[in-house]
Coordinates of C-alpha atoms and ligand atoms in Angstrom, one line a residue:
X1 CA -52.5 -135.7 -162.6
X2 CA -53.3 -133.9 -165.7
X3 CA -53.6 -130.1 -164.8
X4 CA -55.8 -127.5 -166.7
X5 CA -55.0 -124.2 -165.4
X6 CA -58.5 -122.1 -166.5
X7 CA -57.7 -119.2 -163.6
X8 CA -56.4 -116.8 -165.6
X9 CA -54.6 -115.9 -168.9
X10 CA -52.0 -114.1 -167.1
X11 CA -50.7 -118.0 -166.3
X12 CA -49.7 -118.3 -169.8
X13 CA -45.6 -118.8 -170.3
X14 CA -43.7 -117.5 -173.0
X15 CA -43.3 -118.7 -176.0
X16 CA -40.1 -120.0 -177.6
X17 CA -39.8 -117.5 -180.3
X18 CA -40.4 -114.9 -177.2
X19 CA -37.4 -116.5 -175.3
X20 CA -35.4 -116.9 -178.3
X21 CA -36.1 -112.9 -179.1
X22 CA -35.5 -112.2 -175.2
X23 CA -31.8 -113.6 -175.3
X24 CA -31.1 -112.4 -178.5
X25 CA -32.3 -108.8 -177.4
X26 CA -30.5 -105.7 -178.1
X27 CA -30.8 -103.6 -175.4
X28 CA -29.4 -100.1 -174.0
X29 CA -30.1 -98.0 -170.8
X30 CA -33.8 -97.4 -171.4
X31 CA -34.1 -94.5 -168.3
X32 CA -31.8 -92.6 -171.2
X33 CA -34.3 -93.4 -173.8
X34 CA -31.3 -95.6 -175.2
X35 CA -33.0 -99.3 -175.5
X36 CA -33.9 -99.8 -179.0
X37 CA -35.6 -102.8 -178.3
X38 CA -38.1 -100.6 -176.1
X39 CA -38.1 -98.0 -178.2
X40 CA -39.3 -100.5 -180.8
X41 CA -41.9 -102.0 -178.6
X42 CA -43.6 -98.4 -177.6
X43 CA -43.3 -97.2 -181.4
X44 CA -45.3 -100.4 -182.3
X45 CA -47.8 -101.0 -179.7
X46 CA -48.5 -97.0 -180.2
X47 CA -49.3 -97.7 -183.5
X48 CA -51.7 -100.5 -183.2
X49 CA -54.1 -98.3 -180.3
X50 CA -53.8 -95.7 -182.7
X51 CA -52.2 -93.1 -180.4
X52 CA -49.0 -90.9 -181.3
X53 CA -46.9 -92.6 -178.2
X54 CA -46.5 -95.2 -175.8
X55 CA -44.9 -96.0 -172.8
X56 CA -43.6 -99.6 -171.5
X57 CA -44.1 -100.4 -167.8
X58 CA -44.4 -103.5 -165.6
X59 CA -47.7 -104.1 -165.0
X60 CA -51.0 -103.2 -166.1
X61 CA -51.6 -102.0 -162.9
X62 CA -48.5 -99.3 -162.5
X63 CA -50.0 -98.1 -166.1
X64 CA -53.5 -97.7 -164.6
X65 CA -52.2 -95.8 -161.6
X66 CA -49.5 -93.7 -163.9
X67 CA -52.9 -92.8 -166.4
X68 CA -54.5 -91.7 -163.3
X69 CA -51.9 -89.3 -161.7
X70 CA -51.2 -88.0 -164.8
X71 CA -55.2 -87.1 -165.5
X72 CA -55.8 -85.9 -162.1
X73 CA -55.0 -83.8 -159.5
X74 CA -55.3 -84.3 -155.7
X75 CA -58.8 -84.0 -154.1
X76 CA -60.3 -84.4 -157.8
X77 CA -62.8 -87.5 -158.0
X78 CA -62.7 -90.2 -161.4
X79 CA -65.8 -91.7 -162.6
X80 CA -65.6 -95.4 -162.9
X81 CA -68.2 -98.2 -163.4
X82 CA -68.9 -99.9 -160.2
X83 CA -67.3 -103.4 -161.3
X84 CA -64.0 -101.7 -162.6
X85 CA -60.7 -103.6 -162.0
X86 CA -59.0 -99.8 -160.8
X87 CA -62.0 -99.6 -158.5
X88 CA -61.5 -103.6 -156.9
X89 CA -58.1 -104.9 -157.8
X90 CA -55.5 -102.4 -157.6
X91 CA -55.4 -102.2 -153.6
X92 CA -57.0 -98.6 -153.5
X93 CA -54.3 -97.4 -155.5
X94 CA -56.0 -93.8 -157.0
X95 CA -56.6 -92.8 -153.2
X96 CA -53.3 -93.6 -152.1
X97 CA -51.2 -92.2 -154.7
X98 CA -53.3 -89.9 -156.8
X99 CA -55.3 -88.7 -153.8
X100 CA -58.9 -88.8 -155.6
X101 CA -61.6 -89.9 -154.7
X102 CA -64.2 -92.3 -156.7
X103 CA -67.9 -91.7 -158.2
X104 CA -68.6 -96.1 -159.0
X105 CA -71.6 -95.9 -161.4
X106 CA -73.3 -98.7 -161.8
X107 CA -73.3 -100.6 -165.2
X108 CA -74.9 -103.6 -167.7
X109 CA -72.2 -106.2 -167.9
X110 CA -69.8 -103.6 -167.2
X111 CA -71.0 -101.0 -170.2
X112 CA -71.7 -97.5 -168.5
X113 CA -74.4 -95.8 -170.0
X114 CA -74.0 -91.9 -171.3
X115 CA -76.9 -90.0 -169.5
X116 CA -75.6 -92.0 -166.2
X117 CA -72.3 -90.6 -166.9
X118 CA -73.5 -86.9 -167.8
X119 CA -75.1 -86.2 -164.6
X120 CA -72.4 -87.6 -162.3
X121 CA -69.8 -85.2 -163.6
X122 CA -70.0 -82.4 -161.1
X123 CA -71.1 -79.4 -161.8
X124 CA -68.6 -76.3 -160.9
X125 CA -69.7 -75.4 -157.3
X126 CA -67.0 -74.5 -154.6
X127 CA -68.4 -77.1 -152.4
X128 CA -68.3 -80.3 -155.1
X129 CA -65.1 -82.0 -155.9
X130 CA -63.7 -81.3 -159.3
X131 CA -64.6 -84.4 -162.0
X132 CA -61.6 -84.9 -164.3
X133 CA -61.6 -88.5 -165.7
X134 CA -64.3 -91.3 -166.7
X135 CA -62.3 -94.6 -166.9
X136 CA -63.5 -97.3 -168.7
X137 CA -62.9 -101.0 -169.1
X138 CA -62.8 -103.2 -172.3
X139 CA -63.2 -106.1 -172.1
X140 CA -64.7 -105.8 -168.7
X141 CA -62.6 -108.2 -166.7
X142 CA -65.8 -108.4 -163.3
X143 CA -68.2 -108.9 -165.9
X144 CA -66.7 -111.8 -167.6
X145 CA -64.7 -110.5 -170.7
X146 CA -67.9 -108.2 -171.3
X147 CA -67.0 -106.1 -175.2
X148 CA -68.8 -102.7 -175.0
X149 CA -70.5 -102.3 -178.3
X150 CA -69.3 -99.3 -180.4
X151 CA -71.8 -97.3 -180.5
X152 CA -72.2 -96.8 -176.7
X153 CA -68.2 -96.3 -176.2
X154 CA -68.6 -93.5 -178.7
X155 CA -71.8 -92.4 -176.9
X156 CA -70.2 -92.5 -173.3
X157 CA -66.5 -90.8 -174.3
X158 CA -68.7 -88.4 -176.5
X159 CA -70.2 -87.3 -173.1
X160 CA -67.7 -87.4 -170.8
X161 CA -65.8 -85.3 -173.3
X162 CA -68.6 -82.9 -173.6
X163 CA -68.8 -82.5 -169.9
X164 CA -64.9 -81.5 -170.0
X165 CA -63.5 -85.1 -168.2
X166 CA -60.7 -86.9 -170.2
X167 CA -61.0 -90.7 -170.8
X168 CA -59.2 -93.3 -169.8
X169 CA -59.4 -96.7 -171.3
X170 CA -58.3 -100.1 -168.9
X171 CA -57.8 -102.0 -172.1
X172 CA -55.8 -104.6 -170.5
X173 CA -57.8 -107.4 -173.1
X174 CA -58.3 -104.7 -176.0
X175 CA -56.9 -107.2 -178.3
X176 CA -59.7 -109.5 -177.2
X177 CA -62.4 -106.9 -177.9
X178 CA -60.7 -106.1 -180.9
X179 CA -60.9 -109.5 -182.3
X180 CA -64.6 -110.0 -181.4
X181 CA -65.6 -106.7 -183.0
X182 CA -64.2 -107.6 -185.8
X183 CA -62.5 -104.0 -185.6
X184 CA -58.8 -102.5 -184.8
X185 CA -58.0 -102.0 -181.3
X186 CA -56.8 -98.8 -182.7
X187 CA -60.9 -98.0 -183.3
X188 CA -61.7 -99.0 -179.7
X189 CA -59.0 -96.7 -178.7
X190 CA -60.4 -93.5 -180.6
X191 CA -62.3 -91.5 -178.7
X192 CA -60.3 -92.2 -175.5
X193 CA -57.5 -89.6 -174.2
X194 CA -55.3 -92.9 -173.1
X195 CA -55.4 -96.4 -173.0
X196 CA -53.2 -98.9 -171.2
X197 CA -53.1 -102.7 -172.2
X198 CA -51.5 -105.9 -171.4
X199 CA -48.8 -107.5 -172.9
X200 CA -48.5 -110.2 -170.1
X201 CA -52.5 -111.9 -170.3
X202 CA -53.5 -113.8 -173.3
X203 CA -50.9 -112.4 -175.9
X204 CA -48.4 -114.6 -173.5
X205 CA -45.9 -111.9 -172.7
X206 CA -44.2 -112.8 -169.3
X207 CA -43.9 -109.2 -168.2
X208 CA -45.3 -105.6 -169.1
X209 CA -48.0 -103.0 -170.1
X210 CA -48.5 -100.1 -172.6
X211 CA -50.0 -97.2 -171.7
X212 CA -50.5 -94.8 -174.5
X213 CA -51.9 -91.6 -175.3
X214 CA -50.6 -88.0 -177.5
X215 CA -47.0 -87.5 -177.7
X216 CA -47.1 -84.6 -175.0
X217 CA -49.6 -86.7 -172.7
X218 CA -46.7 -89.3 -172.4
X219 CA -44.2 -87.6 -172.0
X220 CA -46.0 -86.8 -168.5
X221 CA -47.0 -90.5 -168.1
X222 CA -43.2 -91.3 -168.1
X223 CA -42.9 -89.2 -165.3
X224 CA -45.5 -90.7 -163.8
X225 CA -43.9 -93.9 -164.2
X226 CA -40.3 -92.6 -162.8
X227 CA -42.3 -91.3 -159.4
X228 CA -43.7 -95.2 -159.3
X229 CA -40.5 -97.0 -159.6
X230 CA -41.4 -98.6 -163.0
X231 CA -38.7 -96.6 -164.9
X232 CA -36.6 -99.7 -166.3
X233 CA -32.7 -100.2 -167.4
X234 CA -32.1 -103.1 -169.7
X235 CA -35.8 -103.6 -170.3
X236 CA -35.2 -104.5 -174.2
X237 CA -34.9 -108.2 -172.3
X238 CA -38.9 -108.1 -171.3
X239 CA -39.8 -105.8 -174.2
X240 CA -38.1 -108.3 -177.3
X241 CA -41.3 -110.7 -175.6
X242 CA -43.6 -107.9 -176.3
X243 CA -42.8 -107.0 -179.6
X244 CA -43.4 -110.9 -180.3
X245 CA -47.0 -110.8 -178.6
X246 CA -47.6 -107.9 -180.9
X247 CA -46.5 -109.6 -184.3
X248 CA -47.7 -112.9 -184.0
X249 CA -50.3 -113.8 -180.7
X250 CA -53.1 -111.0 -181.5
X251 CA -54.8 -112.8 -184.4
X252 CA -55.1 -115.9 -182.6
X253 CA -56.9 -114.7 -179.7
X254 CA -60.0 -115.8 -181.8
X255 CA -59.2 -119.3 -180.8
X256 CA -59.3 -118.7 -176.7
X257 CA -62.8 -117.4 -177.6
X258 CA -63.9 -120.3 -179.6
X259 CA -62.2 -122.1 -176.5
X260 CA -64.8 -120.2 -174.2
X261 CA -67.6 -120.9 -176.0
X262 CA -67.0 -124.5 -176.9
X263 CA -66.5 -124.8 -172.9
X264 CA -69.7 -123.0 -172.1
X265 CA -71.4 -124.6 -174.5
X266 CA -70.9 -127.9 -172.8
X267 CA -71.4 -127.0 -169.3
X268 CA -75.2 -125.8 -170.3
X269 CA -77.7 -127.6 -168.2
X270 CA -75.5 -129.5 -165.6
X271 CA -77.2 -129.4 -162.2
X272 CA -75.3 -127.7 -159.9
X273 CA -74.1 -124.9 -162.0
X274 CA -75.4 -122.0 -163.8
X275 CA -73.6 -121.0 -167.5
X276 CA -74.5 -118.0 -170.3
X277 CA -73.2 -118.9 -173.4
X278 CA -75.2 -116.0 -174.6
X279 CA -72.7 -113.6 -172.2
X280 CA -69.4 -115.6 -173.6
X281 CA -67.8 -112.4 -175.6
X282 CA -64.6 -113.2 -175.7
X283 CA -62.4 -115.3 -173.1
X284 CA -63.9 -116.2 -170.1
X285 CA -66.9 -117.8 -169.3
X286 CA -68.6 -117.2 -165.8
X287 CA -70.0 -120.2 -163.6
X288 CA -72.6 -119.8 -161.1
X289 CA -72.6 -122.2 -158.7
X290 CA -75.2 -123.8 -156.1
X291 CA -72.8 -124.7 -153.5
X292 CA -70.2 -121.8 -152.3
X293 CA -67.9 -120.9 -155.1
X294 CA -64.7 -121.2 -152.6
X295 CA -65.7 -124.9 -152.1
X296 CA -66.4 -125.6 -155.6
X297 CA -63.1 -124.2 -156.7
X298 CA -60.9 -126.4 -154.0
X299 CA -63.2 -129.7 -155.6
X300 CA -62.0 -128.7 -159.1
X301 CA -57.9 -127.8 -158.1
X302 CA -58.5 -130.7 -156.0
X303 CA -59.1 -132.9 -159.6
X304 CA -56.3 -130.4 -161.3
X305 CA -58.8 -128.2 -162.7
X306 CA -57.7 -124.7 -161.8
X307 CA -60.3 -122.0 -161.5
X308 CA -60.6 -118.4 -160.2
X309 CA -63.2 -117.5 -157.0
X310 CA -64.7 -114.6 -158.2
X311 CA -67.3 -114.0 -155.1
X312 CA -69.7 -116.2 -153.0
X313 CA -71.3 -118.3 -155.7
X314 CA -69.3 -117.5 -158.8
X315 CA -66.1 -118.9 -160.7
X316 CA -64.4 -117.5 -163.6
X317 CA -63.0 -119.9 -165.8
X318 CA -60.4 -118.3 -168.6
X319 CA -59.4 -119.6 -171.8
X320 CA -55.9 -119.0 -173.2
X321 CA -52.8 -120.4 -175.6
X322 CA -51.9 -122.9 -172.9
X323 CA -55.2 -124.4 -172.8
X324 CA -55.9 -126.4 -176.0
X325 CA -59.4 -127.7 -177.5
X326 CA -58.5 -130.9 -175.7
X327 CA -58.1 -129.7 -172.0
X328 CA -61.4 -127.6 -172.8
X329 CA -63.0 -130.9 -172.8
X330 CA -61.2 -133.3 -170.1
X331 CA -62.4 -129.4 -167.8
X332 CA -65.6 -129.8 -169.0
X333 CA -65.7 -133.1 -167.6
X334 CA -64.1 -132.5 -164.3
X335 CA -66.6 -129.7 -163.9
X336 CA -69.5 -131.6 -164.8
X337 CA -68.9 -134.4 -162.5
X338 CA -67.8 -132.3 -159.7
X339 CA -71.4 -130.2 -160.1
X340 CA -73.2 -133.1 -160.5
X341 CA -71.0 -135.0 -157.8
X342 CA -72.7 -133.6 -154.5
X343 CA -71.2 -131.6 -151.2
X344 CA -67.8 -133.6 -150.5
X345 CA -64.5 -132.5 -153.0
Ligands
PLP1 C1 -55.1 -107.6 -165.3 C2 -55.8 -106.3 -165.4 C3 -55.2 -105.2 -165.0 C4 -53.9 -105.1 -164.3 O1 -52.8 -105.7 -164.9 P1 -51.6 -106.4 -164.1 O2 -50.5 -106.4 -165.1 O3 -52.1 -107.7 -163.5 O4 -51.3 -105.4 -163.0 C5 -55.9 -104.0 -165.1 N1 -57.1 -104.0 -165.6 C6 -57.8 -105.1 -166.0 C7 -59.2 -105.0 -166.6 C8 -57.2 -106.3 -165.9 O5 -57.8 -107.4 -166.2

């Protein structure tokens, strides 16, 4: 059976130029700061977010968490917007390790709005917790690969400077913002204190994150990662796939969009399912569905077409380099006749 795999781009394998670069890899004991390879990686992908350093960890998650410790102290609360991936995915992560607490605001398609963030920093009062960080999320992985407009990131890390919180960016997808804007990651990045982004979704990387920020900020980060485990040996093996994503899979990232709007496109008006191709910003496209999600999803694996429950009634379907112009369409199909095709998978 011919399989589509639309769950996620973090499905995507490497490619052979990565594998080639990952044997060929010269690599040292990175703990020492001796892996060049690494040290090539973080110099690079420091670069392109526009920030003095960078540290290389193991998932985007450890480099959320590290960003958090490293802002924060314990009994401090973080803003976040209510739909944020450190808020739902990271298995309550910030309370655990950095011992805050969270302030969720609510947001548009992910995008927090300034005043909203303005009056939820606390004001200095012995009985409030102290607010030290706003994180924010771009592209907005809950709310579809959502791409906060300029202006308002500028607005809202504006204010949260002004109230005396750093910023944190969850740019896991920046590249895909990036290439919708039109703009350099590096100008997403700007008024944020850090940023952390993926090497391992849709640039095809099998392994690792970048968190960056000023020199001195990192050089806490790193610590950070040490007390989490994610202090590497030999990691020049993973990082030679990074420095690959870097060079040569940002660009085309404008193709898995095109993907996701081709594929939403299609699926407009098919009974059974609801689809905004007017929402598609970059590489995922969001399906709300009449019968339970959960049900729908085993129907489409069921016909090979892999998709991700999102909640009750919604899928996510994701575009990326392993899904070509041509499995868009034979999904589209699937889909279609599974929406149209009644209760039974
Ligand atoms: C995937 C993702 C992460 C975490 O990355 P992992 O490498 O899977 O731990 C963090 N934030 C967002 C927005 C993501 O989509």
């Amino acid at each position: 059976m011919r399989v589509v795999d639309l769950r996620s781009d973090t499905v995507t394998s490497p490619t052979a130029d990565m594998r080639r670069a990952m044997a060929g890899a010269e690599v040292g004991d990175d703990v020492y700061g001796e892996d060049p390879t690494v040290n090539a990686l973080e110099e690079l992908a420091a670069s392109m977010v526009g920030k003095e350093a960078a540290v290389f960890l193991p998932s985007g998650t450890m480099a959320n968490q590290a960003a958090v410790l490293t802002h924060t102290a314990r009994g401090d609360e973080i803003i976040v917007e209510a739909d944020a991936h450190i808020y739902w995915y990271e298995a309550g992560g910030v309370a655990l390790l950095a011992g805050v607490q969270v302030w969720p605001l609510p947001g548009c398609r992910g995008v927090l709005d300034p005043e909203t963030v303005k009056a939820a920093v606390r004001p200095a009062n012995i009985h409030f917790p102290r607010t030290s960080l706003v994180c924010l999320e771009n592209t907005h992985n809950r709310a579809g690969g959502a791409v906060w407009p300029l202006d308002r990131l500028d607005a809202v890390t504006g204010a949260a400077h002004a109230a005396g919180c750093a910023v944190h960016l969850d740019g896991a997808r920046i590249f895909n913002a990036a290439i919708a804007l039109g703009v350099p990651a590096a100008r997403i990045a700007d008024g944020c204190d850090s940023v952390m982004f993926c090497l391992s979704k849709g640039l095809g990387a099998p392994v690792g994150s970048i968190l960056a920020g000023s020199r001195p900020w990192v050089v806490q980060a790193r610590r950070a990662r040490k007390v989490l485990g994610g202090a590497m040996r030999q990691a020049g093996v993973i990082a030679a796939a990074g420095l690959v994503a870097l060079r040569d899979m940002v660009d085309r990232l404008a193709e898995d969009h095109m993907h996701a709007r081709r594929l939403a496109d299609a699926l407009v008006g098919i009974p059974g399912i609801t689809v905004r191709p007017d929402e598609v910003d970059t590489n995922m496209v969001m399906l709300a569905t009449r019968r339970p999600a959960a049900e729908f999803c085993s129907a489409l694996a069921a016909r090979g077409v892999r998709t991700g429950f999102m909640d009750a009634n919604r899928v996510r379907l994701v575009t990326h380099k392993d899904v070509s112009a041509d499995d868009v369409d034979h999904a589209t199909s699937v889909i279609a006749a599974v929406a149209r095709g009644g209760r039974s998978p």
